[in-house]
CSV table of C-alpha atoms in Angstrom, one decimal:
chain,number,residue,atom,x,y,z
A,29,UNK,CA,-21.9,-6.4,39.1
A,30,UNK,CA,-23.9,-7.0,35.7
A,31,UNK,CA,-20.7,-5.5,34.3
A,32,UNK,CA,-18.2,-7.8,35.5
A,33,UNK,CA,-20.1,-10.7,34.6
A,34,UNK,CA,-20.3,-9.6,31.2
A,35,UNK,CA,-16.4,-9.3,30.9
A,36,UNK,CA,-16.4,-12.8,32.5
A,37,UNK,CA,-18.7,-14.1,29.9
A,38,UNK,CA,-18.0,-12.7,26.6
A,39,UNK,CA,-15.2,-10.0,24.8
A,40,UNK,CA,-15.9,-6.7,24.0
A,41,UNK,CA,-14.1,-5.9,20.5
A,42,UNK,CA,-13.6,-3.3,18.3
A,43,UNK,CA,-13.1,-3.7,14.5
A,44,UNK,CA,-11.6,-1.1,11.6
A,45,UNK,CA,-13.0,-2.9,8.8
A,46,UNK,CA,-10.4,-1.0,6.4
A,47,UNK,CA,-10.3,-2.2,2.8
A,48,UNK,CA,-6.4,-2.4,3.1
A,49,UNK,CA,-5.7,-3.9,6.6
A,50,UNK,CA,-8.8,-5.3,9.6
A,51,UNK,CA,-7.2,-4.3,13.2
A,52,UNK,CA,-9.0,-6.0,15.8
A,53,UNK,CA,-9.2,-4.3,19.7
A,54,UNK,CA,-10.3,-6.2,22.7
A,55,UNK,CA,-10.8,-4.8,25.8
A,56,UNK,CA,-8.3,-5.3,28.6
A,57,UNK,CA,-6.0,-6.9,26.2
A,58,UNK,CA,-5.5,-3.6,23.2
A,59,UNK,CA,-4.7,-3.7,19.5
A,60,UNK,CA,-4.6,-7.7,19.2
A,61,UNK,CA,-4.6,-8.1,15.3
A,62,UNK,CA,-3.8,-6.2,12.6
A,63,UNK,CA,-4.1,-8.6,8.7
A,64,UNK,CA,-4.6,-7.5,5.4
A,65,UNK,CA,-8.1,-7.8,4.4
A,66,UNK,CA,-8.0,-10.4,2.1
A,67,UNK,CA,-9.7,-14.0,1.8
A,68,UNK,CA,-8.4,-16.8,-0.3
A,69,UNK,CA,-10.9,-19.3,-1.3
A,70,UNK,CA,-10.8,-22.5,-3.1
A,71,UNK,CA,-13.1,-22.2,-5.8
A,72,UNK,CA,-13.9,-26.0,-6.5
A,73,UNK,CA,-15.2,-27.1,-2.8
A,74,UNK,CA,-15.7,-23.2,-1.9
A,75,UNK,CA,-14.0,-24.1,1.4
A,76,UNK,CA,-11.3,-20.4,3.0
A,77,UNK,CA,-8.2,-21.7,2.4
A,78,UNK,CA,-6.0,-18.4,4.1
A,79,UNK,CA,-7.0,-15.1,5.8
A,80,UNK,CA,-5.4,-12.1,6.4
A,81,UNK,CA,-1.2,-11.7,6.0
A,82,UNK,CA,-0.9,-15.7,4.6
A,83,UNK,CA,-3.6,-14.3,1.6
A,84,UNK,CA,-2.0,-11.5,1.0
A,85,UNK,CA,0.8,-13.4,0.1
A,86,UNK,CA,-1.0,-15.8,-2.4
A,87,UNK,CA,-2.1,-12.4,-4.4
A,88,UNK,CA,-1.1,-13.2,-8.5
A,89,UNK,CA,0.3,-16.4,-6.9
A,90,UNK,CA,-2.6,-18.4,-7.0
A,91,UNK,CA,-3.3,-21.7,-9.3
A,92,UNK,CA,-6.6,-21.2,-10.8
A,93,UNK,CA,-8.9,-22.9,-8.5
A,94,UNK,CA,-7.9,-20.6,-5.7
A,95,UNK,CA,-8.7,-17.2,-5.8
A,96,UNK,CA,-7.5,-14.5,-3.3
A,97,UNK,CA,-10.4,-12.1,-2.3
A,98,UNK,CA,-10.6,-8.4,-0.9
A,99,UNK,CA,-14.3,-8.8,0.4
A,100,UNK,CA,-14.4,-4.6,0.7
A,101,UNK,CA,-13.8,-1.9,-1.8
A,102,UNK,CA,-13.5,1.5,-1.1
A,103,UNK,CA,-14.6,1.0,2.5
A,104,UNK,CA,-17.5,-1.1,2.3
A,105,UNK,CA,-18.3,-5.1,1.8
A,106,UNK,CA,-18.7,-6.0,-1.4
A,107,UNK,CA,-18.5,-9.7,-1.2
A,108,UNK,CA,-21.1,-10.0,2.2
A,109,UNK,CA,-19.9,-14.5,1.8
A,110,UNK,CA,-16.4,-13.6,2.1
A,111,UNK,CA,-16.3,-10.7,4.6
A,112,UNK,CA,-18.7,-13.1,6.9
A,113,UNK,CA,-15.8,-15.8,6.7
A,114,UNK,CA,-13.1,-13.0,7.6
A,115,UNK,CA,-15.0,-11.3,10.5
A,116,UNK,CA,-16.2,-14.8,12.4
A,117,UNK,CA,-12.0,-15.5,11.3
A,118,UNK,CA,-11.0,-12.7,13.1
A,119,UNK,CA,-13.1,-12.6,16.1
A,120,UNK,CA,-12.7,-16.4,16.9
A,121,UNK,CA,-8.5,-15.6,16.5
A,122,UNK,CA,-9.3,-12.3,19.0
A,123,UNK,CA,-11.0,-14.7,21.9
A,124,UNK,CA,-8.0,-17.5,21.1
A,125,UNK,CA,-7.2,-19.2,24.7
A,126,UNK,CA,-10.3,-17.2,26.4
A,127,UNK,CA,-13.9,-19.2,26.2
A,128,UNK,CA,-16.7,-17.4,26.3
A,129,UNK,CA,-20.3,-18.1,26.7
A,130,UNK,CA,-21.6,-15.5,25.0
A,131,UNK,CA,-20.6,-13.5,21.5
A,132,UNK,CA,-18.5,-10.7,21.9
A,133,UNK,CA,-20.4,-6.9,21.8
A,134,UNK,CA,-18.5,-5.5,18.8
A,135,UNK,CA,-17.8,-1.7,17.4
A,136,UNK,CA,-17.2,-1.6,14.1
A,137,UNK,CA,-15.9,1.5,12.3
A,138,UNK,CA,-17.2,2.5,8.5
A,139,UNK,CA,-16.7,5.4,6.3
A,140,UNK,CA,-18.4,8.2,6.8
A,141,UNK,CA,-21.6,9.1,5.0
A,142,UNK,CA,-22.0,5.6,3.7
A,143,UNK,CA,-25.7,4.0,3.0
A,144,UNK,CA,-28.1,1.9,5.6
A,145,UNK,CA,-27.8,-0.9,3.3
A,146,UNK,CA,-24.0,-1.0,3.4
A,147,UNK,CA,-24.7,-0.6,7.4
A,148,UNK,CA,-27.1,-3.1,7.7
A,149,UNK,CA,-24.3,-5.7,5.4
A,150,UNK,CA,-21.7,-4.3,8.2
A,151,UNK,CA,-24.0,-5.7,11.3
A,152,UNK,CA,-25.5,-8.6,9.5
A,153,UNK,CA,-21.2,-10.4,8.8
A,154,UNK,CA,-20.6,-9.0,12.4
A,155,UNK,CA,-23.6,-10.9,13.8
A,156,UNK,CA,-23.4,-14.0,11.7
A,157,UNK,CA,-19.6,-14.4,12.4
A,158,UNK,CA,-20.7,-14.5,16.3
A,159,UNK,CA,-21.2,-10.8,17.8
A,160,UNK,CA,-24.3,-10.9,20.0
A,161,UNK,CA,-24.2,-7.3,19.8
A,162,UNK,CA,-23.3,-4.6,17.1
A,163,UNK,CA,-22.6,-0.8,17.1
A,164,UNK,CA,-21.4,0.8,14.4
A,165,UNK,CA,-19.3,4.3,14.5
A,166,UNK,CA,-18.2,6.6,11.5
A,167,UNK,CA,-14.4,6.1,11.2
A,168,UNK,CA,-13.3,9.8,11.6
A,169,UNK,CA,-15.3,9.8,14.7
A,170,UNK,CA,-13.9,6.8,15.8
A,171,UNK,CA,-9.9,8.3,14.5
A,172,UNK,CA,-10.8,11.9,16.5
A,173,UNK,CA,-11.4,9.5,19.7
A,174,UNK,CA,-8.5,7.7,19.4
A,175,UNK,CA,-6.4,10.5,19.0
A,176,UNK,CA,-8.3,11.7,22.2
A,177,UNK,CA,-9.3,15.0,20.8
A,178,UNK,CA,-12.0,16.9,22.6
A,179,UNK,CA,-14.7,15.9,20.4
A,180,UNK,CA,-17.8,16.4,23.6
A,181,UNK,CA,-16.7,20.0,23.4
A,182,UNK,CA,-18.5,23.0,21.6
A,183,UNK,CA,-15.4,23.5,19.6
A,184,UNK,CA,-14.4,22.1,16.2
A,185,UNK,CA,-12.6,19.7,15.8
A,186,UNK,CA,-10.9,18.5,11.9
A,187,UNK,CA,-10.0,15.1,11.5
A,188,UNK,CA,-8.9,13.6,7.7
A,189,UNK,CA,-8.3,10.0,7.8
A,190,UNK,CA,-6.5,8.5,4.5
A,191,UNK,CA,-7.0,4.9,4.4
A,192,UNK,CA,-6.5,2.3,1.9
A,193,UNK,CA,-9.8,2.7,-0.1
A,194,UNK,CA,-11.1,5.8,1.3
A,195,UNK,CA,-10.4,9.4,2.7
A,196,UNK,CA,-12.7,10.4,5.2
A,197,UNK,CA,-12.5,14.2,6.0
A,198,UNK,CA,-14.6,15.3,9.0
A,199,UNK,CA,-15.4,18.4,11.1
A,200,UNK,CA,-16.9,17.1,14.7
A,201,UNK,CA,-18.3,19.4,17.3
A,202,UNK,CA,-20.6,17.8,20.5
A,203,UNK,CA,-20.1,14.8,19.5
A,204,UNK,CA,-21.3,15.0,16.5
A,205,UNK,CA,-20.2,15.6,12.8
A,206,UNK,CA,-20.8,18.7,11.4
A,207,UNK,CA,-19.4,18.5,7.7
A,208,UNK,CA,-18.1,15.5,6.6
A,209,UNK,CA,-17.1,14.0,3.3
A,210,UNK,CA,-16.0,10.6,1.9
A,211,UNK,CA,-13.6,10.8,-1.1
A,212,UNK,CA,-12.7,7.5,-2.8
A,213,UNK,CA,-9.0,8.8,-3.4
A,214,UNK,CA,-6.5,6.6,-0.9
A,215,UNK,CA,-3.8,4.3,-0.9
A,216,UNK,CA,-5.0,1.3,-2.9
A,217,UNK,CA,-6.0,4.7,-5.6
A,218,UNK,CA,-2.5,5.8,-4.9
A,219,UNK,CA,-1.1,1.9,-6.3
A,220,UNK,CA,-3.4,2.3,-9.0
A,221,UNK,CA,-1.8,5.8,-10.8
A,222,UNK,CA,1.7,4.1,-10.2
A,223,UNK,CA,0.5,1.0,-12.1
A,224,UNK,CA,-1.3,3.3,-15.0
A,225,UNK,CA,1.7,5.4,-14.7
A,226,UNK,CA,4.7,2.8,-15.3
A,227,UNK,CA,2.2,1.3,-18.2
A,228,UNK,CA,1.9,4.3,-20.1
A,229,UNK,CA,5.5,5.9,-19.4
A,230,UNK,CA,7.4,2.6,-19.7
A,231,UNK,CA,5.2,0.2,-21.1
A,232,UNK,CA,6.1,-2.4,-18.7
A,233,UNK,CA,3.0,-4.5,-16.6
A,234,UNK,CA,3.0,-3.7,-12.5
A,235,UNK,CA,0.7,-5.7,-10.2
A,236,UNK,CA,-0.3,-4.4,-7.4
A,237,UNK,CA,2.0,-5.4,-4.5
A,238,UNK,CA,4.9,-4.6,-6.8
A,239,UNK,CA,3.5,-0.6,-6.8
A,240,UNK,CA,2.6,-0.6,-2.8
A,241,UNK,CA,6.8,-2.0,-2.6
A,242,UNK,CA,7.4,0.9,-4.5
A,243,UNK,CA,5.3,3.4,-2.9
A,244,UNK,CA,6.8,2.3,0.3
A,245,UNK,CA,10.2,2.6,-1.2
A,246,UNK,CA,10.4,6.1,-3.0
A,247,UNK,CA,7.4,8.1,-2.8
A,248,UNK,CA,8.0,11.3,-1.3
A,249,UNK,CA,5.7,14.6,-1.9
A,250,UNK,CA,8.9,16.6,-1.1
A,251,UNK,CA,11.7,17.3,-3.3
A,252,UNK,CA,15.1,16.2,-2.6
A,253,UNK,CA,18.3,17.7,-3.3
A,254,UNK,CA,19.4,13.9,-4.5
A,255,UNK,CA,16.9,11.8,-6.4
A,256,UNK,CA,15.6,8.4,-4.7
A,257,UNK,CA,16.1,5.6,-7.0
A,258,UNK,CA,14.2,2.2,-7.3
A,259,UNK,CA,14.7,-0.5,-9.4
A,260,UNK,CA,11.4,-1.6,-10.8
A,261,UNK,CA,10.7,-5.6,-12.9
A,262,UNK,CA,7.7,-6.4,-14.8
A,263,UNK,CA,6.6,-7.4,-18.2
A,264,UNK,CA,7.4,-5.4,-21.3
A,265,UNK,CA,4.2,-4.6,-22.9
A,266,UNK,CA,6.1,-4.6,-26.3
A,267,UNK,CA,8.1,-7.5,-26.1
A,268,UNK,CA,6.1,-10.0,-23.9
A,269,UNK,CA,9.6,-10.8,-21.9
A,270,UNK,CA,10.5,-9.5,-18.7
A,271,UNK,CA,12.2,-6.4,-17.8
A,272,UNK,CA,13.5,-3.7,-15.5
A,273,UNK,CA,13.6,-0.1,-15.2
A,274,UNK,CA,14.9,2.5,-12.5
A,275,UNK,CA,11.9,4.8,-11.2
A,276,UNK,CA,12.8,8.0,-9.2
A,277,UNK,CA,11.1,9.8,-6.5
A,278,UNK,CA,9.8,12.3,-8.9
A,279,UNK,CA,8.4,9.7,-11.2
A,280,UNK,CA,6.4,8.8,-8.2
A,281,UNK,CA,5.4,12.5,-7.4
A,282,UNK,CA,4.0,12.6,-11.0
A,283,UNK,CA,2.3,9.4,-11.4
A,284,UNK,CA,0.6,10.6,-7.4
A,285,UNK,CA,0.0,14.1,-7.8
A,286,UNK,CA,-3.5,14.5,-9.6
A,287,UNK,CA,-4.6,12.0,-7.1
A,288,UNK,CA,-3.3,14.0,-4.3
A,289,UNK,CA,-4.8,17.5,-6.1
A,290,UNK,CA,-8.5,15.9,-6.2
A,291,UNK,CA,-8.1,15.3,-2.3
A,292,UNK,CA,-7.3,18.6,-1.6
A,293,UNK,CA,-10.4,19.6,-3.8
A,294,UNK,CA,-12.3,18.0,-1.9
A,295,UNK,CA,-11.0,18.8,1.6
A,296,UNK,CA,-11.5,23.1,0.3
A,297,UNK,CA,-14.8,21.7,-0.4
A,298,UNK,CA,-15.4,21.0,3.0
A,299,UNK,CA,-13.8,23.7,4.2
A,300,UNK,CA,-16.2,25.9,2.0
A,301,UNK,CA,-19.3,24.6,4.0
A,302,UNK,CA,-18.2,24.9,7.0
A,303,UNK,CA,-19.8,27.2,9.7
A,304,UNK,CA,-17.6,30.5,10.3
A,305,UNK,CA,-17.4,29.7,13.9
A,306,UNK,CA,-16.4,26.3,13.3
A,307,UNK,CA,-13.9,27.5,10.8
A,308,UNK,CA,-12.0,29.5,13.2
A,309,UNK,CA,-11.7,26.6,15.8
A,310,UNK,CA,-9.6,25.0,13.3
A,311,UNK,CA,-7.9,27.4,12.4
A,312,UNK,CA,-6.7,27.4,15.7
A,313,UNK,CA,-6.4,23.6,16.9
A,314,UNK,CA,-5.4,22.7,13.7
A,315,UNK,CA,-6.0,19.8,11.4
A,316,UNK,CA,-5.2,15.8,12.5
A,317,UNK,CA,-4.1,13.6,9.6
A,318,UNK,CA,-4.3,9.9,10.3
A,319,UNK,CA,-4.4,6.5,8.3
A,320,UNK,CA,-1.5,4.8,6.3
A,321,UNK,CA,-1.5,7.6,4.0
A,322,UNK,CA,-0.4,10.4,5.9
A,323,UNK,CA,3.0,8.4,6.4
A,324,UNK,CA,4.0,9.4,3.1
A,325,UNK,CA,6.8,11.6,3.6
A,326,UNK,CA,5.8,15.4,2.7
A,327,UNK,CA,2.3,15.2,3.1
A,328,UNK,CA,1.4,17.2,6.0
A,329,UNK,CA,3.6,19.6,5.1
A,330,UNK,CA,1.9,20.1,1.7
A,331,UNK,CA,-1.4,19.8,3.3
A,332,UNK,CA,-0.3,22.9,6.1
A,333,UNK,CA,0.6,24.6,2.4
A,334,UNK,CA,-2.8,24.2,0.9
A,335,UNK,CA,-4.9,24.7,3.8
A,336,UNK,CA,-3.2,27.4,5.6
A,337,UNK,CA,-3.4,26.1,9.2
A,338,UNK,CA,-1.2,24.0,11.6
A,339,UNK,CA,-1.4,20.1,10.4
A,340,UNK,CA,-0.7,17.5,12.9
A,341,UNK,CA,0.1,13.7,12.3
A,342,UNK,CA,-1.6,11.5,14.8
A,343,UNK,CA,0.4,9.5,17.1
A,344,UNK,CA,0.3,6.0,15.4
A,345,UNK,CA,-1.9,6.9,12.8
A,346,UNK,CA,-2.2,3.2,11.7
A,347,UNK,CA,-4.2,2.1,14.7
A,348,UNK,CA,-5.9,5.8,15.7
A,349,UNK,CA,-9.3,4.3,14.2
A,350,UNK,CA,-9.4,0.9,16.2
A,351,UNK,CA,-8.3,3.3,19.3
A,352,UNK,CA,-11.3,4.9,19.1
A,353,UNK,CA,-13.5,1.6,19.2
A,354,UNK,CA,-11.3,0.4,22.1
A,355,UNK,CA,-12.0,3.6,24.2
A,356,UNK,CA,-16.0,3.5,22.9
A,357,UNK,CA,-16.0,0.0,24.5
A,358,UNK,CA,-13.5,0.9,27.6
A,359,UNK,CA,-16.4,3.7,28.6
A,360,UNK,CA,-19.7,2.8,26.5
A,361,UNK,CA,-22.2,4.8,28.2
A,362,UNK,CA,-19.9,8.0,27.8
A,363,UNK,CA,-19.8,7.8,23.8
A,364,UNK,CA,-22.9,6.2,23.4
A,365,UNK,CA,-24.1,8.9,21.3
A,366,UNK,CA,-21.4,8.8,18.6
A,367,UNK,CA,-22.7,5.4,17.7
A,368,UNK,CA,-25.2,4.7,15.3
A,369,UNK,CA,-27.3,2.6,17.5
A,370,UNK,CA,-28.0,-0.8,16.6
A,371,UNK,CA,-31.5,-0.6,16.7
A,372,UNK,CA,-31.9,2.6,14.3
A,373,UNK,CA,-30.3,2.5,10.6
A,374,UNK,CA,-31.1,6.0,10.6
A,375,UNK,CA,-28.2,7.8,9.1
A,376,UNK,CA,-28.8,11.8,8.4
A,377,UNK,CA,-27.5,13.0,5.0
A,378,UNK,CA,-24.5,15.5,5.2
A,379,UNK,CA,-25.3,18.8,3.5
């Protein structure tokens, strides 16, 4: 009974606060929102002037009293103002056309292995933007769950979940993470080394959302019989003028590569640590890639090179994380324990 007036009264949502893209899950309803994380702000009154995909667009567009913000780097707030503005943004747009009398109860996923104080910034925006009640969840958790692997099981599971400002690589056994390991190599890093790359090879200027077009475009870990041409404009570094220049595929592959050689470090790191009994589970289940950045074409199959066992891209590996929160929140008193309760900012350090 208590239930159903709670679902009559306020939302349950979940929230992957990713530094690249928010998705926003309410219950009953699914994957409602998925925006850019990005605030613009007018600098003279201090008033938002855009969230999400209408920011985005104002990025090296702005005149100079506005200023378009990404309120999280590599996973975590880093502007606690803005974020605040962008979470009560996107939980008002969430519960659009349904009035509640209470705040929503909210799961937010964060990056494995990250610091009470970045938690306790994560449940402060959530609660000043209008959640009554916070949970927080590790994001590979939160990706295994969505991908409705057997994570209550004593059997390993491997998850590695490339985002926009972070990889998180976890092992999860009993509902609980064994090993896990936050590396700050992911797509936005990926943007970055095409940027530094096109600067120092052609000395022509990139901004971002140039690079993510060409990423998008070209970039393929795999060779291919024919190469994959993009035409690429910026400014001449030389000259001051604009100008253009044809990138391949394997101009991409070498601008990515030592990016894409530190992840693997660290995921035989991980590996390393890892329990022999554990070890042989995945061995045999096999790994499961998620986030944006194991769409990049070849990567799973260089992975299942590197690592030696069967890789698996999850099924819609751009929601897999806010999945998770939506099934935490479907069956709450099931998962319980893979939250990091509200009430404890406890969080034990990984060996």
């Amino acid at each position: 009974m208590f239930s159903h007036l709670r679902q009559f009264f306020s939302h349950d949502i979940g929230i992957d606060l990713g530094t690249a893209n928010t998705l926003v899950y309410v219950r009953g309803k699914g994957v409602v929102i998925n925006e850019p994380s990005v605030v613009a702000v007018n600098t003279k009154t201090g008033q938002v002037v855009a969230v999400g995909k209408k920011a985005k667009e104002m990025l090296g567009r702005t005149p100079q009293h506005i200023t378009a913000i990404r309120p999280l780097v590599d996973g975590v707030i880093s502007n606690f103002e803005v974020a605040e503005e962008m979470l009560a943004y996107l939980i008002n747009k969430a519960q659009a056309g349904s009035p509640r009398m209470l705040g929503p109860r909210v799961v937010v996923g964060v990056p494995s292995g990250i610091t009470n104080v970045e938690i306790r910034a994560v449940r402060d925006a959530a609660k000043n933007a209008g959640a009554r009640e916070v949970h927080v969840v590790e994001e590979p958790m939160a990706a295994a769950i969505g991908c409705r692997l057997p994570i209550h099981e004593p059997r390993g599971v491997m998850v590695i979940d490339i985002g926009g400002g972070t990889t998180d690589i976890a092992i999860i056994a009993l509902s609980g993470v064994v090993r896990a390991q936050n590396v700050r190599i992911a797509g936005e890093h990926f943007n970055t080394a095409l940027i530094s790359f096109v600067r120092d090879e052609f000395k022509i200027l990139i901004g971002e959302k140039t690079a993510e077009e060409l990423k998008h475009a070209i970039c393929t870990l795999e060779e291919n019989p024919e190469p994959v041409e993009a035409t690429l404009r910026g400014r001449d570094l030389v000259t001051g003028l604009p100008r253009e220049v044809v990138l391949t595929d394997r101009d991409v592959r070498e601008a990515l590569l030592p990016q894409i050689d530190t992840l693997f470090e660290a995921i035989g790191e991980i590996l390393e640590i890892t329990p022999p009994e554990i070890l042989s589970d995945v061995m045999q289940e096999g790994v499961y890639v998620t986030g944006g950045g194991s769409l990049i074409p070849g990567m799973t199959a260089l992975m299942e090179r590197m690592m030696r066992v069967p890789v698996y891209m999850a099924e819609d590996p751009l929601t897999s994380v806010v999945r998770g929160t939506g099934i935490i929140l479907e069956d709450f008193e099931r998962f319980r324990e893979v939250v990091l309760d509200h009430d404890d900012d406890t969080v034990i350090p990984r060996s």
